[in-house]
Amino acid sequence: MGGGNGEDCCYCINLSEESGSKKLYLAGLSDSIDITGDTNGGGEDMIVLKLNADDGSTDSTFSGNGILLFGGNGDEKATSIITYDNKIYLMGYSDSDDIAGEVDKGGRDFIILRLNPDGTLDTSFHRNGILTLGGDSEDTLNNAVIGSDGVLYLVGVTASTDIPGQPINGFNDFLLIAIKP
């Protein structure tokens, strides 16, 4: 498949049917600075490729060239991607402190982006299509599922001591969060 001039890694995949065509979404991280049509925000950014499943070609209706980079001044990594109800949920973690409309709560935070099929942020989700969750330390989202009722379940690891109902019983504990639509 390829990539840019830096590190480009895929960590998750999703197969979706859209308007009678099968689409593949590949997501992970990139620190390349030469991805056509996009700019690296700094450090590692989330990367999503939307492909036509029948022949593997990029779907140019997504972000203009089939590739979307998202990130701030720190590092972001996509660890899960889900399609549901004509929306794309791109999830992972971020340690940037300049994500629009969000507050860096300390260290690494869970991050959820809800995208439209064309790769634009769905601004009807949260405030601006982006939601970060976390506490005063490292919070790493590792995987997610979505129920038939639209509830999004996120699972990961936390070292934060200020998450309500989540006492730390060692250095790192698992963290489960449910987000209702």
Short mmCIF file of N, CA and C in Angstrom, two decimals:
data_model
loop_
_atom_site.label_atom_id
_atom_site.label_comp_id
_atom_site.label_asym_id
_atom_site.label_seq_id
_atom_site.Cartn_x
_atom_site.Cartn_y
_atom_site.Cartn_z
N MET A 1 0.83 -1.19 0.00
CA MET A 1 0.00 0.00 0.00
C MET A 1 0.87 1.24 0.00
N GLY A 2 1.79 1.31 0.95
CA GLY A 2 2.66 2.46 0.94
C GLY A 2 2.39 3.41 2.08
N GLY A 3 2.87 4.60 1.94
CA GLY A 3 2.74 5.64 2.96
C GLY A 3 3.55 6.83 2.53
N GLY A 4 3.94 7.62 3.51
CA GLY A 4 4.71 8.82 3.23
C GLY A 4 6.17 8.62 3.59
N ASN A 5 6.84 9.71 3.89
CA ASN A 5 8.28 9.67 4.13
C ASN A 5 8.63 9.37 5.59
N GLY A 6 7.63 9.11 6.42
CA GLY A 6 7.87 8.82 7.82
C GLY A 6 7.25 7.49 8.21
N GLU A 7 6.89 7.41 9.48
CA GLU A 7 6.26 6.20 10.00
C GLU A 7 4.76 6.25 9.71
N ASP A 8 4.23 5.24 9.06
CA ASP A 8 2.80 5.13 8.73
C ASP A 8 2.35 3.74 9.11
N CYS A 9 1.52 3.64 10.15
CA CYS A 9 1.13 2.34 10.71
C CYS A 9 -0.38 2.20 10.74
N CYS A 10 -0.87 1.02 10.39
CA CYS A 10 -2.29 0.71 10.45
C CYS A 10 -2.54 -0.18 11.67
N TYR A 11 -3.51 0.21 12.51
CA TYR A 11 -3.84 -0.55 13.72
C TYR A 11 -5.25 -1.10 13.73
N CYS A 12 -6.12 -0.62 12.81
CA CYS A 12 -7.50 -1.10 12.82
C CYS A 12 -8.09 -1.01 11.42
N ILE A 13 -9.14 -1.80 11.22
CA ILE A 13 -9.78 -1.89 9.90
C ILE A 13 -11.28 -2.04 10.10
N ASN A 14 -12.05 -1.51 9.16
CA ASN A 14 -13.50 -1.66 9.20
C ASN A 14 -14.00 -1.86 7.77
N LEU A 15 -14.93 -2.77 7.61
CA LEU A 15 -15.57 -3.01 6.32
C LEU A 15 -17.00 -2.49 6.42
N SER A 16 -17.39 -1.65 5.46
CA SER A 16 -18.70 -1.01 5.51
C SER A 16 -19.36 -1.09 4.14
N GLU A 17 -20.68 -1.09 4.14
CA GLU A 17 -21.41 -1.01 2.87
C GLU A 17 -22.05 0.36 2.79
N GLU A 18 -21.74 1.09 1.73
CA GLU A 18 -22.27 2.44 1.53
C GLU A 18 -22.83 2.55 0.12
N SER A 19 -24.10 2.82 0.03
CA SER A 19 -24.78 2.98 -1.27
C SER A 19 -24.52 1.80 -2.19
N GLY A 20 -24.55 0.59 -1.63
CA GLY A 20 -24.37 -0.62 -2.42
C GLY A 20 -22.94 -1.00 -2.72
N SER A 21 -21.98 -0.22 -2.26
CA SER A 21 -20.56 -0.52 -2.49
C SER A 21 -19.87 -0.82 -1.17
N LYS A 22 -18.95 -1.78 -1.19
CA LYS A 22 -18.19 -2.11 0.01
C LYS A 22 -16.97 -1.19 0.10
N LYS A 23 -16.77 -0.63 1.31
CA LYS A 23 -15.67 0.28 1.57
C LYS A 23 -14.83 -0.27 2.71
N LEU A 24 -13.53 -0.08 2.62
CA LEU A 24 -12.61 -0.43 3.69
C LEU A 24 -12.06 0.85 4.30
N TYR A 25 -12.05 0.91 5.61
CA TYR A 25 -11.41 2.00 6.33
C TYR A 25 -10.21 1.42 7.06
N LEU A 26 -9.04 1.97 6.83
CA LEU A 26 -7.82 1.58 7.52
C LEU A 26 -7.40 2.78 8.35
N ALA A 27 -7.03 2.56 9.61
CA ALA A 27 -6.68 3.70 10.46
C ALA A 27 -5.51 3.35 11.36
N GLY A 28 -4.76 4.38 11.73
CA GLY A 28 -3.61 4.20 12.60
C GLY A 28 -2.95 5.52 12.88
N LEU A 29 -1.63 5.58 12.61
CA LEU A 29 -0.89 6.82 12.85
C LEU A 29 0.08 7.09 11.72
N SER A 30 0.43 8.37 11.59
CA SER A 30 1.41 8.79 10.60
C SER A 30 2.19 9.98 11.14
N ASP A 31 3.51 9.96 10.92
CA ASP A 31 4.29 11.17 11.19
C ASP A 31 4.93 11.69 9.89
N SER A 32 4.40 11.20 8.77
CA SER A 32 4.89 11.66 7.46
C SER A 32 4.46 13.10 7.21
N ILE A 33 5.30 13.82 6.50
CA ILE A 33 4.97 15.22 6.17
C ILE A 33 4.71 15.40 4.68
N ASP A 34 4.62 14.29 3.94
CA ASP A 34 4.43 14.41 2.50
C ASP A 34 3.19 13.64 2.00
N ILE A 35 2.17 13.49 2.84
CA ILE A 35 0.92 12.86 2.42
C ILE A 35 0.18 13.85 1.53
N THR A 36 -0.10 13.47 0.31
CA THR A 36 -0.73 14.35 -0.67
C THR A 36 -2.07 14.87 -0.16
N GLY A 37 -2.24 16.18 -0.19
CA GLY A 37 -3.52 16.79 0.14
C GLY A 37 -3.77 17.00 1.62
N ASP A 38 -2.80 16.68 2.47
CA ASP A 38 -3.01 16.83 3.90
C ASP A 38 -1.73 17.28 4.57
N THR A 39 -1.85 17.80 5.77
CA THR A 39 -0.69 18.31 6.51
C THR A 39 -0.63 17.66 7.87
N ASN A 40 0.53 17.21 8.26
CA ASN A 40 0.75 16.64 9.58
C ASN A 40 0.68 17.76 10.60
N GLY A 41 -0.10 17.54 11.70
CA GLY A 41 -0.29 18.56 12.72
C GLY A 41 0.90 18.72 13.65
N GLY A 42 1.76 17.73 13.71
CA GLY A 42 2.89 17.75 14.63
C GLY A 42 3.01 16.41 15.30
N GLY A 43 4.18 15.86 15.35
CA GLY A 43 4.33 14.53 15.94
C GLY A 43 3.62 13.49 15.10
N GLU A 44 2.95 12.55 15.79
CA GLU A 44 2.17 11.53 15.10
C GLU A 44 0.72 11.98 15.03
N ASP A 45 0.10 11.79 13.89
CA ASP A 45 -1.31 12.12 13.69
C ASP A 45 -2.10 10.86 13.40
N MET A 46 -3.42 10.91 13.69
CA MET A 46 -4.31 9.85 13.25
C MET A 46 -4.35 9.89 11.73
N ILE A 47 -4.40 8.72 11.12
CA ILE A 47 -4.56 8.65 9.67
C ILE A 47 -5.67 7.66 9.35
N VAL A 48 -6.50 8.01 8.36
CA VAL A 48 -7.56 7.14 7.87
C VAL A 48 -7.46 7.07 6.36
N LEU A 49 -7.51 5.87 5.83
CA LEU A 49 -7.60 5.67 4.39
C LEU A 49 -8.95 5.02 4.11
N LYS A 50 -9.67 5.54 3.12
CA LYS A 50 -10.93 4.94 2.70
C LYS A 50 -10.70 4.34 1.32
N LEU A 51 -10.91 3.03 1.23
CA LEU A 51 -10.64 2.31 -0.01
C LEU A 51 -11.91 1.67 -0.55
N ASN A 52 -11.97 1.51 -1.86
CA ASN A 52 -13.01 0.70 -2.48
C ASN A 52 -12.61 -0.75 -2.31
N ALA A 53 -13.44 -1.53 -1.62
CA ALA A 53 -13.07 -2.90 -1.28
C ALA A 53 -12.92 -3.80 -2.49
N ASP A 54 -13.62 -3.50 -3.58
CA ASP A 54 -13.56 -4.40 -4.73
C ASP A 54 -12.21 -4.37 -5.45
N ASP A 55 -11.54 -3.21 -5.46
CA ASP A 55 -10.26 -3.15 -6.19
C ASP A 55 -9.12 -2.51 -5.37
N GLY A 56 -9.39 -2.05 -4.15
CA GLY A 56 -8.35 -1.48 -3.31
C GLY A 56 -7.96 -0.05 -3.64
N SER A 57 -8.66 0.57 -4.57
CA SER A 57 -8.34 1.97 -4.92
C SER A 57 -8.85 2.91 -3.83
N THR A 58 -8.20 4.07 -3.71
CA THR A 58 -8.67 5.05 -2.73
C THR A 58 -9.99 5.66 -3.19
N ASP A 59 -10.84 5.97 -2.23
CA ASP A 59 -12.13 6.59 -2.50
C ASP A 59 -11.96 8.11 -2.39
N SER A 60 -11.88 8.78 -3.51
CA SER A 60 -11.59 10.22 -3.53
C SER A 60 -12.74 11.07 -3.00
N THR A 61 -13.90 10.48 -2.72
CA THR A 61 -14.99 11.24 -2.11
C THR A 61 -14.72 11.49 -0.63
N PHE A 62 -13.70 10.84 -0.08
CA PHE A 62 -13.34 10.97 1.33
C PHE A 62 -12.15 11.91 1.45
N SER A 63 -12.36 13.06 2.00
CA SER A 63 -11.31 14.05 2.25
C SER A 63 -10.57 14.48 0.98
N GLY A 64 -11.22 14.34 -0.17
CA GLY A 64 -10.64 14.80 -1.44
C GLY A 64 -9.69 13.84 -2.11
N ASN A 65 -9.00 12.99 -1.32
CA ASN A 65 -8.04 12.06 -1.92
C ASN A 65 -8.07 10.66 -1.28
N GLY A 66 -9.07 10.40 -0.43
CA GLY A 66 -9.17 9.09 0.20
C GLY A 66 -8.35 8.96 1.47
N ILE A 67 -7.65 10.03 1.87
CA ILE A 67 -6.78 9.98 3.05
C ILE A 67 -7.09 11.18 3.94
N LEU A 68 -7.22 10.92 5.23
CA LEU A 68 -7.45 11.98 6.20
C LEU A 68 -6.40 11.89 7.30
N LEU A 69 -5.73 13.00 7.58
CA LEU A 69 -4.85 13.12 8.73
C LEU A 69 -5.52 14.04 9.74
N PHE A 70 -5.43 13.68 11.03
CA PHE A 70 -5.97 14.53 12.08
C PHE A 70 -5.01 14.54 13.25
N GLY A 71 -4.69 15.74 13.72
CA GLY A 71 -3.84 15.82 14.90
C GLY A 71 -3.59 17.23 15.34
N GLY A 72 -3.03 17.31 16.52
CA GLY A 72 -2.66 18.60 17.09
C GLY A 72 -1.15 18.70 17.22
N ASN A 73 -0.72 19.43 18.23
CA ASN A 73 0.71 19.68 18.39
C ASN A 73 1.47 18.54 19.08
N GLY A 74 0.75 17.54 19.52
CA GLY A 74 1.38 16.36 20.15
C GLY A 74 1.20 15.13 19.29
N ASP A 75 0.94 14.01 19.93
CA ASP A 75 0.77 12.75 19.22
C ASP A 75 -0.66 12.25 19.32
N GLU A 76 -1.16 11.69 18.22
CA GLU A 76 -2.46 11.03 18.17
C GLU A 76 -2.26 9.67 17.52
N LYS A 77 -3.09 8.71 17.94
CA LYS A 77 -3.05 7.37 17.34
C LYS A 77 -4.47 6.84 17.29
N ALA A 78 -4.89 6.35 16.13
CA ALA A 78 -6.19 5.70 15.98
C ALA A 78 -6.04 4.23 16.36
N THR A 79 -6.91 3.77 17.26
CA THR A 79 -6.87 2.38 17.70
C THR A 79 -8.16 1.63 17.37
N SER A 80 -9.19 2.35 16.93
CA SER A 80 -10.45 1.71 16.59
C SER A 80 -11.19 2.58 15.58
N ILE A 81 -11.86 1.93 14.64
CA ILE A 81 -12.70 2.65 13.67
C ILE A 81 -13.96 1.83 13.44
N ILE A 82 -15.10 2.49 13.55
CA ILE A 82 -16.40 1.83 13.43
C ILE A 82 -17.28 2.67 12.52
N THR A 83 -18.06 2.03 11.67
CA THR A 83 -19.08 2.73 10.92
C THR A 83 -20.44 2.31 11.49
N TYR A 84 -21.31 3.30 11.65
CA TYR A 84 -22.64 3.03 12.21
C TYR A 84 -23.57 4.16 11.79
N ASP A 85 -24.72 3.81 11.27
CA ASP A 85 -25.76 4.78 10.93
C ASP A 85 -25.22 5.91 10.05
N ASN A 86 -24.46 5.54 9.03
CA ASN A 86 -23.90 6.46 8.05
C ASN A 86 -22.90 7.45 8.65
N LYS A 87 -22.27 7.06 9.76
CA LYS A 87 -21.23 7.88 10.40
C LYS A 87 -20.00 7.01 10.62
N ILE A 88 -18.85 7.66 10.74
CA ILE A 88 -17.58 6.97 10.98
C ILE A 88 -17.07 7.44 12.34
N TYR A 89 -16.83 6.50 13.24
CA TYR A 89 -16.26 6.82 14.55
C TYR A 89 -14.79 6.44 14.52
N LEU A 90 -13.95 7.45 14.60
CA LEU A 90 -12.50 7.26 14.64
C LEU A 90 -12.07 7.52 16.08
N MET A 91 -11.45 6.53 16.70
CA MET A 91 -11.14 6.63 18.12
C MET A 91 -9.71 6.23 18.40
N GLY A 92 -9.17 6.79 19.45
CA GLY A 92 -7.82 6.47 19.85
C GLY A 92 -7.41 7.31 21.03
N TYR A 93 -6.20 7.85 20.97
CA TYR A 93 -5.75 8.71 22.05
C TYR A 93 -4.95 9.88 21.52
N SER A 94 -4.88 10.92 22.36
CA SER A 94 -4.20 12.16 22.01
C SER A 94 -3.51 12.73 23.23
N ASP A 95 -2.32 13.30 23.02
CA ASP A 95 -1.69 14.08 24.09
C ASP A 95 -1.47 15.53 23.67
N SER A 96 -2.19 15.95 22.62
CA SER A 96 -2.11 17.35 22.17
C SER A 96 -2.91 18.25 23.09
N ASP A 97 -2.46 19.50 23.22
CA ASP A 97 -3.19 20.46 24.04
C ASP A 97 -3.83 21.56 23.20
N ASP A 98 -3.95 21.32 21.88
CA ASP A 98 -4.53 22.35 21.01
C ASP A 98 -5.63 21.81 20.10
N ILE A 99 -6.33 20.74 20.54
CA ILE A 99 -7.46 20.21 19.75
C ILE A 99 -8.63 21.18 19.92
N ALA A 100 -9.17 21.68 18.82
CA ALA A 100 -10.21 22.71 18.83
C ALA A 100 -11.39 22.33 19.72
N GLY A 101 -11.72 23.21 20.65
CA GLY A 101 -12.89 23.03 21.49
C GLY A 101 -12.73 22.04 22.62
N GLU A 102 -11.57 21.42 22.75
CA GLU A 102 -11.36 20.40 23.78
C GLU A 102 -10.27 20.85 24.74
N VAL A 103 -10.29 20.28 25.92
CA VAL A 103 -9.31 20.60 26.96
C VAL A 103 -8.45 19.38 27.22
N ASP A 104 -7.14 19.56 27.15
CA ASP A 104 -6.21 18.48 27.50
C ASP A 104 -6.28 18.31 29.01
N LYS A 105 -6.72 17.14 29.44
CA LYS A 105 -6.94 16.93 30.86
C LYS A 105 -5.70 16.46 31.59
N GLY A 106 -4.64 16.22 30.86
CA GLY A 106 -3.38 15.77 31.46
C GLY A 106 -2.88 14.52 30.79
N GLY A 107 -1.65 14.52 30.37
CA GLY A 107 -1.08 13.33 29.73
C GLY A 107 -1.85 12.99 28.46
N ARG A 108 -2.16 11.74 28.33
CA ARG A 108 -2.84 11.20 27.15
C ARG A 108 -4.33 11.05 27.48
N ASP A 109 -5.21 11.40 26.54
CA ASP A 109 -6.66 11.29 26.71
C ASP A 109 -7.26 10.44 25.60
N PHE A 110 -8.41 9.81 25.91
CA PHE A 110 -9.21 9.17 24.87
C PHE A 110 -9.66 10.28 23.92
N ILE A 111 -9.74 9.97 22.62
CA ILE A 111 -10.29 10.93 21.66
C ILE A 111 -11.23 10.18 20.71
N ILE A 112 -12.38 10.79 20.46
CA ILE A 112 -13.37 10.23 19.54
C ILE A 112 -13.71 11.31 18.52
N LEU A 113 -13.59 10.98 17.25
CA LEU A 113 -14.03 11.85 16.17
C LEU A 113 -15.20 11.17 15.49
N ARG A 114 -16.27 11.91 15.23
CA ARG A 114 -17.34 11.35 14.41
C ARG A 114 -17.32 12.09 13.09
N LEU A 115 -17.14 11.30 12.04
CA LEU A 115 -16.98 11.84 10.68
C LEU A 115 -18.18 11.51 9.82
N ASN A 116 -18.41 12.35 8.84
CA ASN A 116 -19.37 12.05 7.78
C ASN A 116 -18.68 11.19 6.74
N PRO A 117 -19.43 10.53 5.86
CA PRO A 117 -18.81 9.67 4.84
C PRO A 117 -17.80 10.37 3.93
N ASP A 118 -17.86 11.71 3.84
CA ASP A 118 -16.90 12.44 3.01
C ASP A 118 -15.64 12.84 3.78
N GLY A 119 -15.56 12.45 5.06
CA GLY A 119 -14.37 12.73 5.86
C GLY A 119 -14.42 14.02 6.67
N THR A 120 -15.49 14.78 6.54
CA THR A 120 -15.63 16.00 7.35
C THR A 120 -16.13 15.64 8.74
N LEU A 121 -15.81 16.48 9.71
CA LEU A 121 -16.30 16.26 11.07
C LEU A 121 -17.80 16.44 11.12
N ASP A 122 -18.49 15.55 11.83
CA ASP A 122 -19.93 15.66 12.05
C ASP A 122 -20.13 16.56 13.26
N THR A 123 -20.41 17.83 13.02
CA THR A 123 -20.49 18.82 14.10
C THR A 123 -21.73 18.65 14.98
N SER A 124 -22.62 17.72 14.66
CA SER A 124 -23.76 17.44 15.55
C SER A 124 -23.35 16.53 16.70
N PHE A 125 -22.13 16.00 16.65
CA PHE A 125 -21.59 15.15 17.72
C PHE A 125 -20.77 16.01 18.67
N HIS A 126 -21.11 15.95 19.94
CA HIS A 126 -20.46 16.76 20.98
C HIS A 126 -20.54 18.22 20.55
N ARG A 127 -19.46 18.97 20.61
CA ARG A 127 -19.52 20.38 20.23
C ARG A 127 -19.09 20.60 18.79
N ASN A 128 -18.13 19.82 18.33
CA ASN A 128 -17.53 20.10 17.03
C ASN A 128 -17.15 18.83 16.27
N GLY A 129 -17.73 17.70 16.67
CA GLY A 129 -17.38 16.43 16.04
C GLY A 129 -16.25 15.71 16.74
N ILE A 130 -15.75 16.30 17.82
CA ILE A 130 -14.61 15.75 18.56
C ILE A 130 -14.95 15.69 20.05
N LEU A 131 -14.58 14.59 20.70
CA LEU A 131 -14.75 14.46 22.14
C LEU A 131 -13.48 13.86 22.72
N THR A 132 -12.93 14.51 23.75
CA THR A 132 -11.80 13.93 24.48
C THR A 132 -12.26 13.62 25.90
N LEU A 133 -11.76 12.52 26.43
CA LEU A 133 -12.11 12.07 27.78
C LEU A 133 -10.84 11.62 28.47
N GLY A 134 -10.71 12.00 29.73
CA GLY A 134 -9.54 11.55 30.47
C GLY A 134 -9.42 12.26 31.79
N GLY A 135 -8.40 11.87 32.51
CA GLY A 135 -8.14 12.45 33.82
C GLY A 135 -6.79 13.12 33.87
N ASP A 136 -6.20 13.12 35.06
CA ASP A 136 -4.99 13.88 35.30
C ASP A 136 -3.71 13.19 34.85
N SER A 137 -3.81 11.99 34.30
CA SER A 137 -2.61 11.26 33.89
C SER A 137 -2.84 10.60 32.52
N GLU A 138 -2.26 9.45 32.32
CA GLU A 138 -2.32 8.76 31.02
C GLU A 138 -3.60 7.93 30.90
N ASP A 139 -4.37 8.18 29.84
CA ASP A 139 -5.59 7.43 29.54
C ASP A 139 -5.52 7.01 28.08
N THR A 140 -5.45 5.72 27.83
CA THR A 140 -5.22 5.20 26.48
C THR A 140 -6.40 4.35 26.03
N LEU A 141 -7.10 4.78 24.98
CA LEU A 141 -8.20 4.02 24.41
C LEU A 141 -7.61 2.93 23.53
N ASN A 142 -8.00 1.67 23.80
CA ASN A 142 -7.46 0.55 23.04
C ASN A 142 -8.44 -0.05 22.04
N ASN A 143 -9.74 0.01 22.33
CA ASN A 143 -10.70 -0.59 21.42
C ASN A 143 -12.09 -0.05 21.72
N ALA A 144 -13.02 -0.28 20.82
CA ALA A 144 -14.39 0.19 21.00
C ALA A 144 -15.35 -0.70 20.21
N VAL A 145 -16.58 -0.74 20.67
CA VAL A 145 -17.67 -1.38 19.94
C VAL A 145 -18.88 -0.47 20.06
N ILE A 146 -19.84 -0.68 19.17
CA ILE A 146 -21.08 0.09 19.23
C ILE A 146 -22.24 -0.90 19.22
N GLY A 147 -23.19 -0.70 20.14
CA GLY A 147 -24.34 -1.58 20.23
C GLY A 147 -25.40 -1.23 19.20
N SER A 148 -26.36 -2.13 19.03
CA SER A 148 -27.43 -1.89 18.06
C SER A 148 -28.28 -0.68 18.46
N ASP A 149 -28.21 -0.26 19.72
CA ASP A 149 -28.93 0.91 20.20
C ASP A 149 -28.12 2.20 20.03
N GLY A 150 -26.92 2.11 19.46
CA GLY A 150 -26.09 3.27 19.22
C GLY A 150 -25.18 3.65 20.37
N VAL A 151 -25.21 2.89 21.47
CA VAL A 151 -24.32 3.19 22.59
C VAL A 151 -22.90 2.78 22.20
N LEU A 152 -21.96 3.69 22.41
CA LEU A 152 -20.56 3.47 22.09
C LEU A 152 -19.84 3.06 23.38
N TYR A 153 -19.19 1.89 23.34
CA TYR A 153 -18.45 1.38 24.49
C TYR A 153 -16.96 1.48 24.18
N LEU A 154 -16.24 2.18 25.05
CA LEU A 154 -14.81 2.40 24.89
C LEU A 154 -14.09 1.66 26.00
N VAL A 155 -12.99 1.02 25.67
CA VAL A 155 -12.20 0.34 26.69
C VAL A 155 -10.74 0.72 26.51
N GLY A 156 -10.07 0.87 27.65
CA GLY A 156 -8.67 1.25 27.60
C GLY A 156 -8.02 1.12 28.96
N VAL A 157 -6.96 1.88 29.12
CA VAL A 157 -6.14 1.84 30.33
C VAL A 157 -6.05 3.24 30.90
N THR A 158 -6.10 3.34 32.23
CA THR A 158 -5.95 4.64 32.87
C THR A 158 -4.95 4.58 34.02
N ALA A 159 -4.20 5.64 34.18
CA ALA A 159 -3.36 5.86 35.35
C ALA A 159 -3.85 7.10 36.09
N SER A 160 -4.98 7.67 35.66
CA SER A 160 -5.52 8.89 36.28
C SER A 160 -6.14 8.57 37.63
N THR A 161 -6.00 9.51 38.55
CA THR A 161 -6.54 9.34 39.90
C THR A 161 -7.82 10.13 40.13
N ASP A 162 -8.28 10.88 39.12
CA ASP A 162 -9.43 11.76 39.32
C ASP A 162 -10.63 11.41 38.45
N ILE A 163 -10.75 10.17 38.01
CA ILE A 163 -11.91 9.76 37.22
C ILE A 163 -12.98 9.26 38.19
N PRO A 164 -14.18 9.89 38.18
CA PRO A 164 -15.23 9.52 39.13
C PRO A 164 -15.58 8.03 39.05
N GLY A 165 -15.66 7.40 40.22
CA GLY A 165 -16.03 5.98 40.27
C GLY A 165 -14.95 5.03 39.82
N GLN A 166 -13.74 5.53 39.62
CA GLN A 166 -12.64 4.71 39.10
C GLN A 166 -11.42 4.86 40.00
N PRO A 167 -11.41 4.20 41.17
CA PRO A 167 -10.20 4.29 42.00
C PRO A 167 -9.06 3.52 41.35
N ILE A 168 -7.86 4.02 41.48
CA ILE A 168 -6.70 3.35 40.93
C ILE A 168 -6.24 2.29 41.93
N ASN A 169 -6.13 1.07 41.48
CA ASN A 169 -5.73 -0.06 42.34
C ASN A 169 -4.33 -0.53 42.01
N GLY A 170 -3.53 0.30 41.48
CA GLY A 170 -2.18 -0.01 41.04
C GLY A 170 -1.76 1.10 40.11
N PHE A 171 -0.74 0.89 39.33
CA PHE A 171 -0.30 1.95 38.42
C PHE A 171 -1.30 2.16 37.29
N ASN A 172 -1.69 1.10 36.59
CA ASN A 172 -2.66 1.19 35.49
C ASN A 172 -3.83 0.27 35.78
N ASP A 173 -5.03 0.75 35.47
CA ASP A 173 -6.24 -0.05 35.58
C ASP A 173 -7.00 0.07 34.26
N PHE A 174 -7.87 -0.93 34.01
CA PHE A 174 -8.69 -0.83 32.81
C PHE A 174 -9.80 0.19 33.05
N LEU A 175 -10.30 0.77 31.97
CA LEU A 175 -11.33 1.78 32.04
C LEU A 175 -12.36 1.48 30.95
N LEU A 176 -13.62 1.42 31.33
CA LEU A 176 -14.73 1.20 30.41
C LEU A 176 -15.64 2.42 30.49
N ILE A 177 -15.93 3.01 29.34
CA ILE A 177 -16.81 4.18 29.27
C ILE A 177 -17.90 3.88 28.24
N ALA A 178 -19.15 4.21 28.58
CA ALA A 178 -20.27 4.08 27.65
C ALA A 178 -20.75 5.48 27.30
N ILE A 179 -20.95 5.74 26.01
CA ILE A 179 -21.43 7.03 25.54
C ILE A 179 -22.74 6.80 24.80
N LYS A 180 -23.80 7.38 25.33
CA LYS A 180 -25.12 7.23 24.71
C LYS A 180 -25.26 8.22 23.57
N PRO A 181 -26.00 7.82 22.51
CA PRO A 181 -26.15 8.72 21.35
C PRO A 181 -26.95 9.97 21.69
#
